[in-house]
Structure formats: structure tokens, C-alpha cells
CSV table of C-alpha atoms and ligand atoms in Angstrom, one decimal:
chain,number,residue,atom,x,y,z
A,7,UNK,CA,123.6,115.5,177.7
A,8,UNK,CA,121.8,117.7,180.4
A,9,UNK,CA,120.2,115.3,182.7
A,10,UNK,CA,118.3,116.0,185.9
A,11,UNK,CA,118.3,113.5,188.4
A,12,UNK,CA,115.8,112.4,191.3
A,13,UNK,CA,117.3,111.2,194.4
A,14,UNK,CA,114.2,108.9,196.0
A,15,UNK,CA,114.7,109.8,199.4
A,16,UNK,CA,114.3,105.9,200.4
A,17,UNK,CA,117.8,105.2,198.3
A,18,UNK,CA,119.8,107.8,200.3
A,19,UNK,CA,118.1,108.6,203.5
A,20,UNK,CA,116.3,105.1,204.5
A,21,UNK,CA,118.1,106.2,207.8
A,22,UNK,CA,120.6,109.4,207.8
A,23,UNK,CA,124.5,108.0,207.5
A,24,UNK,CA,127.4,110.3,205.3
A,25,UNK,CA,128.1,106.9,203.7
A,26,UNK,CA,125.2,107.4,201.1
A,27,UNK,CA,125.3,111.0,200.2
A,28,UNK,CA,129.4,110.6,199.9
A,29,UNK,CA,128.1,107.3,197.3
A,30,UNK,CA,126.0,109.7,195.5
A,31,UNK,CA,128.2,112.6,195.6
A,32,UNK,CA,131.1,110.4,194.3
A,33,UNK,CA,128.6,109.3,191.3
A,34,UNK,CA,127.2,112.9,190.6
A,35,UNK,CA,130.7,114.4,190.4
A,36,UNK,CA,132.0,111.7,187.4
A,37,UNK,CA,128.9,112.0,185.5
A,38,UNK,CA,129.5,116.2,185.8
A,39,UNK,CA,132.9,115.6,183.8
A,40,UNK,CA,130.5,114.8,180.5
A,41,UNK,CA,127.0,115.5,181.3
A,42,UNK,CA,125.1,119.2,182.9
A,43,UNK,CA,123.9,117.2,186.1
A,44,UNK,CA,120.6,118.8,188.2
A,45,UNK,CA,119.5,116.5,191.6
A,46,UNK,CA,116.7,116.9,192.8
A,47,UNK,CA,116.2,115.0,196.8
A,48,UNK,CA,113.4,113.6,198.0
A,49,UNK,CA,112.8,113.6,202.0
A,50,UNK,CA,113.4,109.7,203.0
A,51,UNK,CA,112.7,108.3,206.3
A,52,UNK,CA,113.3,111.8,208.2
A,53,UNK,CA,110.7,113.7,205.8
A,54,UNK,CA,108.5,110.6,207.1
A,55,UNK,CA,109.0,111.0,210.8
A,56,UNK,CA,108.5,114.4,210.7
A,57,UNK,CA,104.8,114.3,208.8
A,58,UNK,CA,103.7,111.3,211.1
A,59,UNK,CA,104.1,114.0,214.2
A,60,UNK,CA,103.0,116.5,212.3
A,61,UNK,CA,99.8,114.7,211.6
A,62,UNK,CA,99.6,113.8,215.0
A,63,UNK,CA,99.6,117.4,216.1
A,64,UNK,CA,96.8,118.1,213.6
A,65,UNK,CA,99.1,119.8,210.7
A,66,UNK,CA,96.8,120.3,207.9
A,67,UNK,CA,98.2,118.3,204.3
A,68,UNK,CA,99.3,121.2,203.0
A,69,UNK,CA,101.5,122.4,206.4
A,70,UNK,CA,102.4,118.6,206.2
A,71,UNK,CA,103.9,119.0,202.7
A,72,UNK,CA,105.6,122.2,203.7
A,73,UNK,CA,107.4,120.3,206.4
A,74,UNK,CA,108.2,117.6,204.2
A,75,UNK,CA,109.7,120.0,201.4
A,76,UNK,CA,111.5,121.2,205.0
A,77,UNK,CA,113.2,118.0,205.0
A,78,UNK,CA,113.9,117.1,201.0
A,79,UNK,CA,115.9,120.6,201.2
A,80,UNK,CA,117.8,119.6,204.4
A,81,UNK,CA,118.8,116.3,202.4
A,82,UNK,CA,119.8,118.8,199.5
A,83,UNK,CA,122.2,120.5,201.8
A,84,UNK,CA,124.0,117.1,203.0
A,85,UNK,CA,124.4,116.0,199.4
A,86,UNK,CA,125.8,119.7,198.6
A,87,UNK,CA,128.1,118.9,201.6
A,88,UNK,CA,129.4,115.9,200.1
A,89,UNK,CA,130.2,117.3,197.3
A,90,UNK,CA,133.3,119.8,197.6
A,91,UNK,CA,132.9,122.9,195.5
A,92,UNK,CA,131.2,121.2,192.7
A,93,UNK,CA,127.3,121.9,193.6
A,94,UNK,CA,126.1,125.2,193.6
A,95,UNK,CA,126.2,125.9,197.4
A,96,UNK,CA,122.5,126.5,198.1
A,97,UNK,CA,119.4,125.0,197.5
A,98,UNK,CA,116.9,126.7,194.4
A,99,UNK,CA,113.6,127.5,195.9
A,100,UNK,CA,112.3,127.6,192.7
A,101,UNK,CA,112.9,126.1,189.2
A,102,UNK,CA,113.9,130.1,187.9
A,103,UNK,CA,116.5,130.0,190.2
A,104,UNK,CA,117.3,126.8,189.6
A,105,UNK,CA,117.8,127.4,185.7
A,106,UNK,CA,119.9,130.1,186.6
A,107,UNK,CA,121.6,128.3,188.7
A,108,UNK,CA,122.7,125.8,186.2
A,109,UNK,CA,124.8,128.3,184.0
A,110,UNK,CA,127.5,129.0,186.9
A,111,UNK,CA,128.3,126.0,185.5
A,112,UNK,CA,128.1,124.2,189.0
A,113,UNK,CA,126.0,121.4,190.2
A,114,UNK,CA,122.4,122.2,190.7
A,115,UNK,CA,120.6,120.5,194.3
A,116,UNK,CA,116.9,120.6,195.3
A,117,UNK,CA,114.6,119.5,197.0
A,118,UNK,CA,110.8,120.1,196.9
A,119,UNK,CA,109.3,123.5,196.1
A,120,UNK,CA,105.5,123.8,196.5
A,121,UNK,CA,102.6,121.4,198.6
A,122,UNK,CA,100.6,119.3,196.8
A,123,UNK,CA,103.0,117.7,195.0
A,124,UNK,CA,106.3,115.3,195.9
A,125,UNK,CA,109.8,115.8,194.2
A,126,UNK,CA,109.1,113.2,191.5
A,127,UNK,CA,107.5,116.6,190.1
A,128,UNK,CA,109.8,118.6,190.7
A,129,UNK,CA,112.2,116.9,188.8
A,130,UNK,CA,110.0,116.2,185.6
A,131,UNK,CA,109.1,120.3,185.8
A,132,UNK,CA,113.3,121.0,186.2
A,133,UNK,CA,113.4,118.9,183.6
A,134,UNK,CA,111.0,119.8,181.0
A,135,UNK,CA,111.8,123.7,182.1
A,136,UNK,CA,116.0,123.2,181.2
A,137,UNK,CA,115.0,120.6,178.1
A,138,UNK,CA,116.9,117.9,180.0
A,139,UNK,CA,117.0,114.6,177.7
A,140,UNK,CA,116.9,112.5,180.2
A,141,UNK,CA,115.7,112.0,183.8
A,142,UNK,CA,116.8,109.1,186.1
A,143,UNK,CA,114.7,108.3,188.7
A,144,UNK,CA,116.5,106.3,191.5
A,145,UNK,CA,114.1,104.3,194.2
A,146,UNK,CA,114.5,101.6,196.7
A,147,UNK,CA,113.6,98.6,194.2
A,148,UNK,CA,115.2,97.9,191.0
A,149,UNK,CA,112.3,99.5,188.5
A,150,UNK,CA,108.4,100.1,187.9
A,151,UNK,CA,106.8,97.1,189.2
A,152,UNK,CA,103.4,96.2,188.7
A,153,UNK,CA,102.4,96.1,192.1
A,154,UNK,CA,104.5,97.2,195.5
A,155,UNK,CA,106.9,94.3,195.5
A,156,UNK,CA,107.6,94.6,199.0
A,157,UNK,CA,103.9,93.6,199.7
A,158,UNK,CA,103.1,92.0,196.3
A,159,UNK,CA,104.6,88.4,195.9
A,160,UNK,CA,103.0,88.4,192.2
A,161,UNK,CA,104.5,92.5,191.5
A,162,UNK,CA,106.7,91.5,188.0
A,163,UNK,CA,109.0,94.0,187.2
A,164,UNK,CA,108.3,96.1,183.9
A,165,UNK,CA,111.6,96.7,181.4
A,166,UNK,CA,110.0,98.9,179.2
A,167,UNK,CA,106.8,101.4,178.9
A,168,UNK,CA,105.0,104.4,177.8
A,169,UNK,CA,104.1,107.5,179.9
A,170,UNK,CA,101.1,106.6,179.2
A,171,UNK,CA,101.3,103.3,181.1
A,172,UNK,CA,102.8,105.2,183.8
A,173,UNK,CA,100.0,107.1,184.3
A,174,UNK,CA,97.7,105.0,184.3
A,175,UNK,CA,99.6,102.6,187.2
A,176,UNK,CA,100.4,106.1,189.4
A,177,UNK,CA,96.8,107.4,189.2
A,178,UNK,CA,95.5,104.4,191.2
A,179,UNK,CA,97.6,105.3,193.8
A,180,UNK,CA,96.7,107.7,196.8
A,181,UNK,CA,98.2,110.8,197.1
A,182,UNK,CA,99.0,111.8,200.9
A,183,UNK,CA,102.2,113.8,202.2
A,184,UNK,CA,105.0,111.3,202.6
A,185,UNK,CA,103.4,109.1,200.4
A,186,UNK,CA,105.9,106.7,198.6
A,187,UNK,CA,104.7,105.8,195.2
A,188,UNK,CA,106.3,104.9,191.9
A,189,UNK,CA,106.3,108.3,190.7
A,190,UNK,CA,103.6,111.0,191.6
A,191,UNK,CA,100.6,111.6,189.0
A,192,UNK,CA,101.7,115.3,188.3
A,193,UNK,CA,105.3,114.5,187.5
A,194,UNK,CA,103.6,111.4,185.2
A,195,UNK,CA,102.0,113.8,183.2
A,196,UNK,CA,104.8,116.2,182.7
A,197,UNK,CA,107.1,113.3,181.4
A,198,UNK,CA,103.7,112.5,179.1
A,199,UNK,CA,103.5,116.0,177.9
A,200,UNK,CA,107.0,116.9,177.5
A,201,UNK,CA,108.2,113.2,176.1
A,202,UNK,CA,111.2,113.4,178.2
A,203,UNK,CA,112.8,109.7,178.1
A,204,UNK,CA,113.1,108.5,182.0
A,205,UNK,CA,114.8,105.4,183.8
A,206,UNK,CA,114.0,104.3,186.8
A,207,UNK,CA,116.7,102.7,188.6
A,208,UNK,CA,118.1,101.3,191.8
A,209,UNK,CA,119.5,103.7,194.1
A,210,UNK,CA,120.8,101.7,196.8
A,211,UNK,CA,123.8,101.1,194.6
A,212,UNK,CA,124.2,104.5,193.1
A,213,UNK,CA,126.5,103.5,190.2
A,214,UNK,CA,123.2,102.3,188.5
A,215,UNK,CA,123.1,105.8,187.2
A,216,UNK,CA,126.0,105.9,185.2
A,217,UNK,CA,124.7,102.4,183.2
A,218,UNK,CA,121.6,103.9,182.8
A,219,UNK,CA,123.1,107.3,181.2
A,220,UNK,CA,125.4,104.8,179.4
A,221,UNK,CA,122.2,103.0,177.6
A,222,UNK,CA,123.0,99.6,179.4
A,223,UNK,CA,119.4,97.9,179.7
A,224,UNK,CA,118.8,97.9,183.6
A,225,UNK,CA,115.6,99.4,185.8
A,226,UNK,CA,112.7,100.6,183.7
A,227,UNK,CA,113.0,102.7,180.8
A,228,UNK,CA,109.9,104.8,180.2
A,229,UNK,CA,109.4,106.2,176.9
B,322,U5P,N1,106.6,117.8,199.1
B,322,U5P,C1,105.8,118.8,198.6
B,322,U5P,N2,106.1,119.5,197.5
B,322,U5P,C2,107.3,119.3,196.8
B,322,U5P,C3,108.2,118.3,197.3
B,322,U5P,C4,107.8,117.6,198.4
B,322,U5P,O1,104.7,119.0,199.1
B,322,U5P,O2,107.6,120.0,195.8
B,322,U5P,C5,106.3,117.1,200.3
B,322,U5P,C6,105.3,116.0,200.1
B,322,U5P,O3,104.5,115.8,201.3
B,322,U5P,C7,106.3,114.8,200.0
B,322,U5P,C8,107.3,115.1,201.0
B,322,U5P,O4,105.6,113.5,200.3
B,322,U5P,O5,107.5,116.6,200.9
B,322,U5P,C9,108.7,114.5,200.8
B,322,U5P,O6,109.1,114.5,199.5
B,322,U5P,P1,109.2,113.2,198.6
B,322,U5P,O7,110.4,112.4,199.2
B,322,U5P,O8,107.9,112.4,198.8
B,322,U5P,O9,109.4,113.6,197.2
């Protein structure tokens, strides 16, 4: 299968330690013996504490996002780090390059590419681009909920559901730089559009990833 993977940024930089990116890179290389593997990293805390000064200084959103996609591509460089020779060394700017990229027949790492958006787009736009067939979606929780469960006492987890229903749960959420939602709107309408099957998952125990690409029922398969 070619699959094309988000990295939240909350499952491997909640703080920045080499124990998580080594988890991940450990994870990523074994699925690369069977699958075409793309990442794509989000920014994590760092990408946070960067935006909050940022905005403090009066950065407009869209220099906000520009730091932040800063930061996601920073993470992409300690995950390539991690991972030997077996991710192509640098970064794609762009999903072109990063198509390209994927027949050297290495490991492809991102992070963000243009403002307005968060790398939850980016991955559903690599993904429709390279006709992945599936995208995993790793996060700090263990699926879609229907509320934040961190905040929500009543948020129930959600098995199973259309792109549709994701849509309509991320467009009632705000979009601001750093923001850290389910999935961002423009990446929910991709996955609509291009009926790309996608599993949320788990990512503080990266290993989730290889029972989700192995069709064992865990997270939130959206489809
Ligand atoms: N970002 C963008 N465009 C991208 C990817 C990321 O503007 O293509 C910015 C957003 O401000 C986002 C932040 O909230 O970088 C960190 O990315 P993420 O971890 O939220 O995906």
C-alpha cells in the first residue's frame, strides 16, 4: 500500500526528547519494508511557543503560520535524523517535490507548506496528489471524539464515520495558527472529495500505526 502518514505534533513533540522521534522512526522504518511510507509533522508544543510570542509581538496570522510551518519542518528534520539513510534527507517544500521525492524510493518527511492551513492538510493534499490508500492520522487521544475529551467529561469516542460527519464536527471549530483540532476543515474536505479511507490513532504509542495499517479495529476509522 502507499500510505502517507500525519505525525500530530502533540504525539511527538508535546515537549522535544530523541526518545519519540527514535519511537517513530523505529515504526516508520518496519512499515517501509511493505508499504511506500510519506510523514508529514505537525509543529507540537515548540510550533506553539513560538506563535504565542509571535502574537505577542504583533505577527499577523499569516506570518504566524509561516513561523509555525518554521517549526513542523524543524520536527521533519529530527524525525529524518532518526532515521539513518532511509528518509529522503531533506524536507519537500512542496507536494511536486514531494512526489518526486517518493520515487528515490526513500522515505518522504514534511512538514507544512503554505499559511492558512495546518499539516492535517497537507497530508490529505500529499495524499490525494500520490493516490495514497490510506492516511493515518496520529493525535494525543485515542480517536475522533465528540467533544475535546480533555475538557469534555461527556466527549464519547467515535469507532466509525463518514467524511461527511467529519466535516461537519471540524467546521465548528475555530481556525487560528497553532490551533489543535481534530483535523482541520480543508484537509476534511480533501479526504471528502478524494474518498481516501483515514484512521485516527493514538500516537503516544507509535506502534498503533502498524494495527491500524494491519486492519485491527482501534482509533477512528473514517470512511
Ligand atoms: N501551518 C501552516 N500551513 C501548513 C502547515 C502548518 O500555516 O501547511 C502553521 C499553522 O499555523 C499550524 C502550525 O497551526 O503551522 C503548526 O502546524 P500543525 O501542527 O498545527 O499542523
Amino acid at each position: 500500500m502507499r500510505i502517507v502518514i500525519k505525525v500530530g505534533g502533540s504525539a511527538i513533540a508535546p515537549s522535544l526528547e530523541a526518545r519519540r522521534f527514535r519511537g517513530y522512526a523505529e515504526v516508520i522504518k518496519s512499515l517501509a519494508k511493505d508499504h511506500t511510507v510519506l510523514v508529514v509533522v505537525g509543529g507540537g508544543t515548540p510550533a506553539r511557543e513560538y506563535i504565542n510570542v509571535s502574537k505577542e509581538l504583533k505577527a499577523s496570522n499569516a506570518l504566524r503560520d509561516l513561523i509555525g510551518i518554521g517549526v513542523s519542518r524543524l520536527n521533519a528534520r529530527l524525525l529524518i535524523s532518526a532515521m539513518d539513510d532511509a528518509a529522503y534527507p531533506e524536507p519537500p517544500h512542496d507536494y511536486q517535490e514531494a512526489n518526486l521525492a517518493m520515487y528515490s524510493g526513500k522515505i518522504v518527511i514534511m512538514g507544512g507548506v503554505q499559511p492558512g492551513q495546518t499539516t492535517d492538510a497537507v497530508a490529505a493534499i500529499l495524499a490525494e496528489y500520490v493516490h495514497a490508500d490510506l492516511l493515518i492520522r496520529t493525535t494525543s487521544v485515542d480517536g475522533v471524539y465528540t467533544a475535546d475529551p480533555r475538557v469534555d467529561k461527556d466527549a464519547r469516542k467515535i469507532d466509525r464515520m463518514t467524511p461527511q460527519e467529519l466535516l461537519e464536527l471540524v467546521t465548528k471549530m475555530e481556525m487560528t495558527a497553532g490551533a489543535n483540532n481534530i483535523f482541520d476543515m480543508l484537509g476534511a474536505q480533501i479526504i471528502k472529495r478524494s474518498r481516501i479511507p483515514m484512521i485516527v490513532v493514538n500516537g503516544h504509542e507509535p506502534k498503533n500505526i502498524i494495527d491500524a495499517v494491519n486492519g485491527k479495529p482501534i482509533g477512528t476509522l473514517i470512511k
